[in-house]
Amino acid sequence: MLEVWGDPIAHSLSPRIHAAAYALLGWDWTYGRRRVGAADFRRELESLDGSFRGLSLTFPLKTAAFAAATRCDRPAELTGAVNTLVLRRGERLGFNTDVGGIVADVRAHGLGAVETARIVGAGATATSALVALAQLGARAVEVVARNPDAARGLVELGERLSLAVSVTPPATLAPASVPLTVSTLPGGAALADDAARRVASGGGLLYDVVYGHWPTPLAREWAAAGAPAVNGLGMLVRQAVLQIRAFRTGDVEEPLPDEDAVVDVMARALVGD
């Protein structure tokens, strides 16, 4: 048995795409959803019986899941966030598959490597984005943040990754050519119009992690500038593939059987095919 936990959780697309994958693979696994807030997480986790293989965790549980894990993979250690718990042999193995999901989907959109990049936003998702950019080969990243103090953790993480991180408030942002911009702003959030236009003028690919509010205000600016923009649905699928790998063997590096077909059926499940 597997579930996705969070609060809110009714909107989650994870049950749909996991069910599609399990059906293709011929596995009799079940995957449900449960509304769990941060205050209830530990109690709910301790109540699980041996029928549970693992959990997917979303807002606001990733930090609590990190604390509950007995062992974590490197992306989880770097970000302090776990979105996948594998329950096996008395252990709770923690993974952050958001990082690998971003990496795989950016590559799927034709960017095999980047030297410079930009992140819009400085919240928890920006941390995963920064680790993903390091894996993509970035050496310098500009973080666009209204409150530079909120980005201090990203600067410190950049030092651990041997990655130069600079922080720029939107009001002082200068136009610059950037091959990849990752927006981590919540759905519906927006930069001021003038700042959004300056960000978009840099061109390159906008990789917006949002998928429930599309197009985002920033994506509309990208379209007006004639530059490509993609949403986070591909990330959702590809991080879920890594979750299923972990649920199967405890190893996110071991591919699934016929994995290309798994990715395809999960992507089609998102649009109801």
PDB file of N, CA and C in Angstrom, residues 191-227:
ATOM      1  N   LEU A 191       5.608  38.586 -10.309  1.00  0.00           N
ATOM      2  CA  LEU A 191       6.481  39.741 -10.154  1.00  0.00           C
ATOM      3  C   LEU A 191       5.754  40.973 -10.668  1.00  0.00           C
ATOM      4  N   ALA A 192       6.230  42.134 -10.278  1.00  0.00           N
ATOM      5  CA  ALA A 192       5.712  43.362 -10.886  1.00  0.00           C
ATOM      6  C   ALA A 192       5.941  43.306 -12.394  1.00  0.00           C
ATOM      7  N   ASP A 193       5.048  43.961 -13.151  1.00  0.00           N
ATOM      8  CA  ASP A 193       5.097  43.852 -14.610  1.00  0.00           C
ATOM      9  C   ASP A 193       6.457  44.212 -15.181  1.00  0.00           C
ATOM     10  N   ASP A 194       7.065  45.306 -14.677  1.00  0.00           N
ATOM     11  CA  ASP A 194       8.349  45.727 -15.243  1.00  0.00           C
ATOM     12  C   ASP A 194       9.437  44.700 -14.944  1.00  0.00           C
ATOM     13  N   ALA A 195       9.425  44.127 -13.736  1.00  0.00           N
ATOM     14  CA  ALA A 195      10.421  43.113 -13.391  1.00  0.00           C
ATOM     15  C   ALA A 195      10.197  41.847 -14.206  1.00  0.00           C
ATOM     16  N   ALA A 196       8.948  41.456 -14.392  1.00  0.00           N
ATOM     17  CA  ALA A 196       8.651  40.258 -15.187  1.00  0.00           C
ATOM     18  C   ALA A 196       9.132  40.423 -16.618  1.00  0.00           C
ATOM     19  N   ARG A 197       8.964  41.612 -17.176  1.00  0.00           N
ATOM     20  CA  ARG A 197       9.429  41.856 -18.555  1.00  0.00           C
ATOM     21  C   ARG A 197      10.949  41.793 -18.628  1.00  0.00           C
ATOM     22  N   ARG A 198      11.640  42.301 -17.595  1.00  0.00           N
ATOM     23  CA  ARG A 198      13.098  42.239 -17.615  1.00  0.00           C
ATOM     24  C   ARG A 198      13.584  40.800 -17.507  1.00  0.00           C
ATOM     25  N   VAL A 199      12.921  39.998 -16.684  1.00  0.00           N
ATOM     26  CA  VAL A 199      13.295  38.590 -16.585  1.00  0.00           C
ATOM     27  C   VAL A 199      13.087  37.901 -17.927  1.00  0.00           C
ATOM     28  N   ALA A 200      11.935  38.151 -18.541  1.00  0.00           N
ATOM     29  CA  ALA A 200      11.610  37.489 -19.806  1.00  0.00           C
ATOM     30  C   ALA A 200      12.508  37.940 -20.944  1.00  0.00           C
ATOM     31  N   SER A 201      13.026  39.146 -20.867  1.00  0.00           N
ATOM     32  CA  SER A 201      13.865  39.657 -21.953  1.00  0.00           C
ATOM     33  C   SER A 201      15.172  38.893 -22.076  1.00  0.00           C
ATOM     34  N   GLY A 202      15.533  38.144 -21.032  1.00  0.00           N
ATOM     35  CA  GLY A 202      16.755  37.359 -21.101  1.00  0.00           C
ATOM     36  C   GLY A 202      16.639  36.152 -22.015  1.00  0.00           C
ATOM     37  N   GLY A 203      15.401  35.824 -22.406  1.00  0.00           N
ATOM     38  CA  GLY A 203      15.199  34.704 -23.315  1.00  0.00           C
ATOM     39  C   GLY A 203      15.518  33.381 -22.651  1.00  0.00           C
ATOM     40  N   GLY A 204      15.853  32.400 -23.468  1.00  0.00           N
ATOM     41  CA  GLY A 204      16.104  31.063 -22.950  1.00  0.00           C
ATOM     42  C   GLY A 204      14.813  30.377 -22.552  1.00  0.00           C
ATOM     43  N   LEU A 205      14.933  29.234 -21.927  1.00  0.00           N
ATOM     44  CA  LEU A 205      13.777  28.443 -21.520  1.00  0.00           C
ATOM     45  C   LEU A 205      13.300  28.860 -20.134  1.00  0.00           C
ATOM     46  N   LEU A 206      11.999  29.120 -20.006  1.00  0.00           N
ATOM     47  CA  LEU A 206      11.389  29.281 -18.688  1.00  0.00           C
ATOM     48  C   LEU A 206      10.877  27.920 -18.252  1.00  0.00           C
ATOM     49  N   TYR A 207      11.420  27.420 -17.162  1.00  0.00           N
ATOM     50  CA  TYR A 207      10.938  26.170 -16.581  1.00  0.00           C
ATOM     51  C   TYR A 207      10.184  26.546 -15.323  1.00  0.00           C
ATOM     52  N   ASP A 208       8.855  26.518 -15.407  1.00  0.00           N
ATOM     53  CA  ASP A 208       7.998  26.950 -14.305  1.00  0.00           C
ATOM     54  C   ASP A 208       7.472  25.711 -13.600  1.00  0.00           C
ATOM     55  N   VAL A 209       7.774  25.558 -12.317  1.00  0.00           N
ATOM     56  CA  VAL A 209       7.383  24.341 -11.613  1.00  0.00           C
ATOM     57  C   VAL A 209       5.879  24.248 -11.397  1.00  0.00           C
ATOM     58  N   VAL A 210       5.159  25.336 -11.609  1.00  0.00           N
ATOM     59  CA  VAL A 210       3.707  25.336 -11.427  1.00  0.00           C
ATOM     60  C   VAL A 210       3.043  24.564 -12.561  1.00  0.00           C
ATOM     61  N   TYR A 211       1.969  23.818 -12.225  1.00  0.00           N
ATOM     62  CA  TYR A 211       1.195  23.181 -13.295  1.00  0.00           C
ATOM     63  C   TYR A 211      -0.312  23.348 -13.090  1.00  0.00           C
ATOM     64  N   GLY A 212      -0.752  23.769 -11.921  1.00  0.00           N
ATOM     65  CA  GLY A 212      -2.178  23.917 -11.676  1.00  0.00           C
ATOM     66  C   GLY A 212      -2.728  25.265 -12.079  1.00  0.00           C
ATOM     67  N   HIS A 213      -1.882  26.264 -12.268  1.00  0.00           N
ATOM     68  CA  HIS A 213      -2.303  27.612 -12.671  1.00  0.00           C
ATOM     69  C   HIS A 213      -1.515  27.989 -13.922  1.00  0.00           C
ATOM     70  N   TRP A 214      -1.944  27.481 -15.050  1.00  0.00           N
ATOM     71  CA  TRP A 214      -1.159  27.682 -16.277  1.00  0.00           C
ATOM     72  C   TRP A 214      -2.011  28.316 -17.367  1.00  0.00           C
ATOM     73  N   PRO A 215      -1.469  29.310 -18.082  1.00  0.00           N
ATOM     74  CA  PRO A 215      -0.115  29.839 -17.935  1.00  0.00           C
ATOM     75  C   PRO A 215      -0.013  30.789 -16.753  1.00  0.00           C
ATOM     76  N   THR A 216       1.131  30.803 -16.125  1.00  0.00           N
ATOM     77  CA  THR A 216       1.387  31.735 -15.033  1.00  0.00           C
ATOM     78  C   THR A 216       1.643  33.121 -15.608  1.00  0.00           C
ATOM     79  N   PRO A 217       1.575  34.165 -14.767  1.00  0.00           N
ATOM     80  CA  PRO A 217       1.892  35.501 -15.271  1.00  0.00           C
ATOM     81  C   PRO A 217       3.277  35.574 -15.919  1.00  0.00           C
ATOM     82  N   LEU A 218       4.252  34.871 -15.348  1.00  0.00           N
ATOM     83  CA  LEU A 218       5.588  34.900 -15.924  1.00  0.00           C
ATOM     84  C   LEU A 218       5.619  34.176 -17.271  1.00  0.00           C
ATOM     85  N   ALA A 219       4.880  33.075 -17.386  1.00  0.00           N
ATOM     86  CA  ALA A 219       4.822  32.357 -18.657  1.00  0.00           C
ATOM     87  C   ALA A 219       4.202  33.234 -19.745  1.00  0.00           C
ATOM     88  N   ARG A 220       3.229  34.057 -19.381  1.00  0.00           N
ATOM     89  CA  ARG A 220       2.629  34.959 -20.374  1.00  0.00           C
ATOM     90  C   ARG A 220       3.646  35.992 -20.845  1.00  0.00           C
ATOM     91  N   GLU A 221       4.492  36.466 -19.935  1.00  0.00           N
ATOM     92  CA  GLU A 221       5.546  37.401 -20.348  1.00  0.00           C
ATOM     93  C   GLU A 221       6.527  36.710 -21.295  1.00  0.00           C
ATOM     94  N   TRP A 222       6.836  35.449 -21.021  1.00  0.00           N
ATOM     95  CA  TRP A 222       7.743  34.697 -21.893  1.00  0.00           C
ATOM     96  C   TRP A 222       7.143  34.567 -23.296  1.00  0.00           C
ATOM     97  N   ALA A 223       5.833  34.277 -23.340  1.00  0.00           N
ATOM     98  CA  ALA A 223       5.167  34.148 -24.635  1.00  0.00           C
ATOM     99  C   ALA A 223       5.200  35.463 -25.388  1.00  0.00           C
ATOM    100  N   ALA A 224       4.994  36.564 -24.671  1.00  0.00           N
ATOM    101  CA  ALA A 224       5.034  37.876 -25.324  1.00  0.00           C
ATOM    102  C   ALA A 224       6.415  38.182 -25.857  1.00  0.00           C
ATOM    103  N   ALA A 225       7.446  37.646 -25.215  1.00  0.00           N
ATOM    104  CA  ALA A 225       8.824  37.867 -25.667  1.00  0.00           C
ATOM    105  C   ALA A 225       9.234  36.866 -26.747  1.00  0.00           C
ATOM    106  N   GLY A 226       8.345  35.932 -27.075  1.00  0.00           N
ATOM    107  CA  GLY A 226       8.654  34.944 -28.107  1.00  0.00           C
ATOM    108  C   GLY A 226       9.631  33.878 -27.663  1.00  0.00           C
ATOM    109  N   ALA A 227       9.690  33.613 -26.349  1.00  0.00           N
ATOM    110  CA  ALA A 227      10.618  32.618 -25.804  1.00  0.00           C
ATOM    111  C   ALA A 227       9.831  31.420 -25.285  1.00  0.00           C
TER     112      ALA A 227
END
